[in-house]
Amino acid sequence: MYEEEQRPDHGPLAGFTVGVTAARRADELGVLLQRRGAAVLHAPALRIVPLADDSELLAATKEIIEQVPDIVVATTAIGFRGWVEAADGWGLGEELLARLGGVRIMARGPKVKGAVRAAGLTEEWSPSSESMAEVLDRLLEEGVDGLRIAIQLHGEPLPGFVEALREGGAEVVGVPVYRWMPPEDITPVDRLLDATVGRALDAVTFTSAPAAASLLSRAEERGLLDEVLAALAHDVLPACVGPVTALPLQSRGIDTIQPERFRLGPLVQLLCQELPARARSFPVAGHRVEIRGHAVLVDGHLKPVPPAGMSLLRALSRRPGWVVARADLLRALPGSGRDEHAVETAMARLRTALGTPKLIQTVVKRGYRLALDPSAETKYADA
């Protein structure tokens, strides 16, 4: 009987490291992850041009005031509020709201609906799914031929949306409420890419398609694209807030996980399920050992382990109970050179970190092995 029921109060993401690529609401996402025990590596893959400084939005706003559309599609609450605030700053706020007051407004979801109503406007319809696909279906079913439709763009690509409306005979006006630009300091992005390639991350989160595309673009510039894609395909879990965000990754053949509700909270909850489920767990020397990204749970107690020690432990866990030669363990150590003494030093530190030296046995003149319990030998023999 293992001591799992005596588990202390640590978060479900304890021992895991999660990359955050968001620019907007990055602090909120980081706090949600850290409260659940994760270590967070933040690297905003993009920056947002302030609305009031954006000449494209000003031009689109003037065009809508001069040529009032039949329908306005509002896609994000922050974008819609920002549009109205920017128009106020230009002295066009009252005029814009007066024009929109006589327009059919479709709001993508409840938060957008709230922003529309806060501006003193009323939406005609909002989908229960919060899906742009449902908005498109509704418009096409009603017919858009000859209609002028303004779409509040929000930095995300809307694949097929604009094209489908134009094929249906609509005139489409894009309202770019904010523009994505490369980050002014690329160093954090490079650090995240290096951590991805080095498998120092357990997951990377994406909250916008442009951020995903930007990260892959930077990887390609550095000649790391194939390595990054390989890491995301097998070892580093890509987690996206929704299907639109996942498109740049999926176009490269990368499967992602996505919550059912396209929100930060459900995204974090999904990671709380997925990452622990991916951790390897073994009965070793009368204890339950669970190997996580940068730490180990021993009978539910979190034990932070240095990177070299984690490399050794992962090498041992690939064939639990089997002897792993020092030469093979040396190859598993990052930048260790040829001196097998480095294995002994790292192993001593690993045992100290685990606090239970008998978890790893020394096999004289052969190497080391995880002291897998005899009852588990058959189960893990072919691991």
mmCIF file with all atom_site columns, C-alpha atoms in Angstrom, residues 63-135:
data_model
loop_
_atom_site.group_PDB
_atom_site.id
_atom_site.type_symbol
_atom_site.label_atom_id
_atom_site.label_alt_id
_atom_site.label_comp_id
_atom_site.label_asym_id
_atom_site.label_entity_id
_atom_site.label_seq_id
_atom_site.pdbx_PDB_ins_code
_atom_site.Cartn_x
_atom_site.Cartn_y
_atom_site.Cartn_z
_atom_site.occupancy
_atom_site.B_iso_or_equiv
_atom_site.pdbx_formal_charge
_atom_site.auth_seq_id
_atom_site.auth_comp_id
_atom_site.auth_asym_id
_atom_site.auth_atom_id
_atom_site.pdbx_PDB_model_num
ATOM 1  C CA . GLU A 1 63  ? -15.487 54.873 -43.601 1.00 0.00 ? 63  GLU A CA 1
ATOM 2  C CA . ILE A 1 64  ? -18.227 53.303 -41.453 1.00 0.00 ? 64  ILE A CA 1
ATOM 3  C CA . ILE A 1 65  ? -19.493 56.731 -40.372 1.00 0.00 ? 65  ILE A CA 1
ATOM 4  C CA . GLU A 1 66  ? -19.602 57.913 -43.981 1.00 0.00 ? 66  GLU A CA 1
ATOM 5  C CA . GLN A 1 67  ? -21.007 54.676 -45.441 1.00 0.00 ? 67  GLN A CA 1
ATOM 6  C CA . VAL A 1 68  ? -23.089 52.969 -42.786 1.00 0.00 ? 68  VAL A CA 1
ATOM 7  C CA . PRO A 1 69  ? -23.056 49.154 -43.055 1.00 0.00 ? 69  PRO A CA 1
ATOM 8  C CA . ASP A 1 70  ? -26.143 46.958 -42.902 1.00 0.00 ? 70  ASP A CA 1
ATOM 9  C CA . ILE A 1 71  ? -24.623 44.555 -40.378 1.00 0.00 ? 71  ILE A CA 1
ATOM 10 C CA . VAL A 1 72  ? -21.769 44.774 -37.854 1.00 0.00 ? 72  VAL A CA 1
ATOM 11 C CA . VAL A 1 73  ? -20.201 41.575 -36.497 1.00 0.00 ? 73  VAL A CA 1
ATOM 12 C CA . ALA A 1 74  ? -18.595 42.174 -33.077 1.00 0.00 ? 74  ALA A CA 1
ATOM 13 C CA . THR A 1 75  ? -16.077 39.445 -32.251 1.00 0.00 ? 75  THR A CA 1
ATOM 14 C CA . THR A 1 76  ? -14.359 40.348 -28.946 1.00 0.00 ? 76  THR A CA 1
ATOM 15 C CA . ALA A 1 77  ? -15.417 42.417 -25.941 1.00 0.00 ? 77  ALA A CA 1
ATOM 16 C CA . ILE A 1 78  ? -12.035 44.069 -25.453 1.00 0.00 ? 78  ILE A CA 1
ATOM 17 C CA . GLY A 1 79  ? -11.852 44.906 -29.151 1.00 0.00 ? 79  GLY A CA 1
ATOM 18 C CA . PHE A 1 80  ? -15.332 46.415 -29.288 1.00 0.00 ? 80  PHE A CA 1
ATOM 19 C CA . ARG A 1 81  ? -14.753 48.493 -26.139 1.00 0.00 ? 81  ARG A CA 1
ATOM 20 C CA . GLY A 1 82  ? -11.361 49.572 -27.451 1.00 0.00 ? 82  GLY A CA 1
ATOM 21 C CA . TRP A 1 83  ? -12.899 50.646 -30.767 1.00 0.00 ? 83  TRP A CA 1
ATOM 22 C CA . VAL A 1 84  ? -15.463 52.848 -29.027 1.00 0.00 ? 84  VAL A CA 1
ATOM 23 C CA . GLU A 1 85  ? -12.805 54.306 -26.699 1.00 0.00 ? 85  GLU A CA 1
ATOM 24 C CA . ALA A 1 86  ? -10.459 55.008 -29.611 1.00 0.00 ? 86  ALA A CA 1
ATOM 25 C CA . ALA A 1 87  ? -13.282 56.710 -31.521 1.00 0.00 ? 87  ALA A CA 1
ATOM 26 C CA . ASP A 1 88  ? -13.953 58.871 -28.445 1.00 0.00 ? 88  ASP A CA 1
ATOM 27 C CA . GLY A 1 89  ? -10.296 59.843 -28.406 1.00 0.00 ? 89  GLY A CA 1
ATOM 28 C CA . TRP A 1 90  ? -10.526 60.983 -32.033 1.00 0.00 ? 90  TRP A CA 1
ATOM 29 C CA . GLY A 1 91  ? -13.725 62.946 -31.330 1.00 0.00 ? 91  GLY A CA 1
ATOM 30 C CA . LEU A 1 92  ? -15.773 60.462 -33.373 1.00 0.00 ? 92  LEU A CA 1
ATOM 31 C CA . GLY A 1 93  ? -17.343 58.415 -30.554 1.00 0.00 ? 93  GLY A CA 1
ATOM 32 C CA . GLU A 1 94  ? -20.840 59.941 -30.546 1.00 0.00 ? 94  GLU A CA 1
ATOM 33 C CA . GLU A 1 95  ? -21.053 59.908 -34.313 1.00 0.00 ? 95  GLU A CA 1
ATOM 34 C CA . LEU A 1 96  ? -19.941 56.251 -34.494 1.00 0.00 ? 96  LEU A CA 1
ATOM 35 C CA . LEU A 1 97  ? -22.470 55.110 -31.871 1.00 0.00 ? 97  LEU A CA 1
ATOM 36 C CA . ALA A 1 98  ? -25.227 57.077 -33.605 1.00 0.00 ? 98  ALA A CA 1
ATOM 37 C CA . ARG A 1 99  ? -24.491 55.208 -36.841 1.00 0.00 ? 99  ARG A CA 1
ATOM 38 C CA . LEU A 1 100 ? -24.246 51.813 -35.119 1.00 0.00 ? 100 LEU A CA 1
ATOM 39 C CA . GLY A 1 101 ? -27.552 52.466 -33.344 1.00 0.00 ? 101 GLY A CA 1
ATOM 40 C CA . GLY A 1 102 ? -29.405 51.848 -36.590 1.00 0.00 ? 102 GLY A CA 1
ATOM 41 C CA . VAL A 1 103 ? -27.365 48.825 -37.649 1.00 0.00 ? 103 VAL A CA 1
ATOM 42 C CA . ARG A 1 104 ? -28.015 45.104 -37.156 1.00 0.00 ? 104 ARG A CA 1
ATOM 43 C CA . ILE A 1 105 ? -25.336 43.941 -34.697 1.00 0.00 ? 105 ILE A CA 1
ATOM 44 C CA . MET A 1 106 ? -24.287 40.318 -34.231 1.00 0.00 ? 106 MET A CA 1
ATOM 45 C CA . ALA A 1 107 ? -22.201 39.588 -31.120 1.00 0.00 ? 107 ALA A CA 1
ATOM 46 C CA . ARG A 1 108 ? -20.028 36.451 -31.067 1.00 0.00 ? 108 ARG A CA 1
ATOM 47 C CA . GLY A 1 109 ? -20.640 35.598 -27.399 1.00 0.00 ? 109 GLY A CA 1
ATOM 48 C CA . PRO A 1 110 ? -21.906 36.818 -24.007 1.00 0.00 ? 110 PRO A CA 1
ATOM 49 C CA . LYS A 1 111 ? -18.847 38.965 -23.217 1.00 0.00 ? 111 LYS A CA 1
ATOM 50 C CA . VAL A 1 112 ? -19.145 40.717 -26.572 1.00 0.00 ? 112 VAL A CA 1
ATOM 51 C CA . LYS A 1 113 ? -22.876 41.147 -26.007 1.00 0.00 ? 113 LYS A CA 1
ATOM 52 C CA . GLY A 1 114 ? -22.083 42.833 -22.687 1.00 0.00 ? 114 GLY A CA 1
ATOM 53 C CA . ALA A 1 115 ? -19.646 45.234 -24.358 1.00 0.00 ? 115 ALA A CA 1
ATOM 54 C CA . VAL A 1 116 ? -22.200 46.101 -27.042 1.00 0.00 ? 116 VAL A CA 1
ATOM 55 C CA . ARG A 1 117 ? -24.873 46.863 -24.432 1.00 0.00 ? 117 ARG A CA 1
ATOM 56 C CA . ALA A 1 118 ? -22.411 48.846 -22.284 1.00 0.00 ? 118 ALA A CA 1
ATOM 57 C CA . ALA A 1 119 ? -21.978 51.142 -25.281 1.00 0.00 ? 119 ALA A CA 1
ATOM 58 C CA . GLY A 1 120 ? -25.722 51.781 -25.287 1.00 0.00 ? 120 GLY A CA 1
ATOM 59 C CA . LEU A 1 121 ? -26.375 49.502 -28.271 1.00 0.00 ? 121 LEU A CA 1
ATOM 60 C CA . THR A 1 122 ? -28.430 46.344 -28.660 1.00 0.00 ? 122 THR A CA 1
ATOM 61 C CA . GLU A 1 123 ? -27.380 43.213 -30.493 1.00 0.00 ? 123 GLU A CA 1
ATOM 62 C CA . GLU A 1 124 ? -29.817 41.513 -32.827 1.00 0.00 ? 124 GLU A CA 1
ATOM 63 C CA . TRP A 1 125 ? -28.455 38.001 -32.223 1.00 0.00 ? 125 TRP A CA 1
ATOM 64 C CA . SER A 1 126 ? -25.656 36.099 -30.502 1.00 0.00 ? 126 SER A CA 1
ATOM 65 C CA . PRO A 1 127 ? -24.763 32.394 -30.971 1.00 0.00 ? 127 PRO A CA 1
ATOM 66 C CA . SER A 1 128 ? -24.906 30.086 -27.946 1.00 0.00 ? 128 SER A CA 1
ATOM 67 C CA . SER A 1 129 ? -21.714 28.370 -29.128 1.00 0.00 ? 129 SER A CA 1
ATOM 68 C CA . GLU A 1 130 ? -19.601 31.568 -29.225 1.00 0.00 ? 130 GLU A CA 1
ATOM 69 C CA . SER A 1 131 ? -18.472 30.266 -32.614 1.00 0.00 ? 131 SER A CA 1
ATOM 70 C CA . MET A 1 132 ? -17.721 32.398 -35.641 1.00 0.00 ? 132 MET A CA 1
ATOM 71 C CA . ALA A 1 133 ? -18.767 29.416 -37.758 1.00 0.00 ? 133 ALA A CA 1
ATOM 72 C CA . GLU A 1 134 ? -22.291 29.685 -36.345 1.00 0.00 ? 134 GLU A CA 1
ATOM 73 C CA . VAL A 1 135 ? -22.319 33.429 -37.075 1.00 0.00 ? 135 VAL A CA 1
#
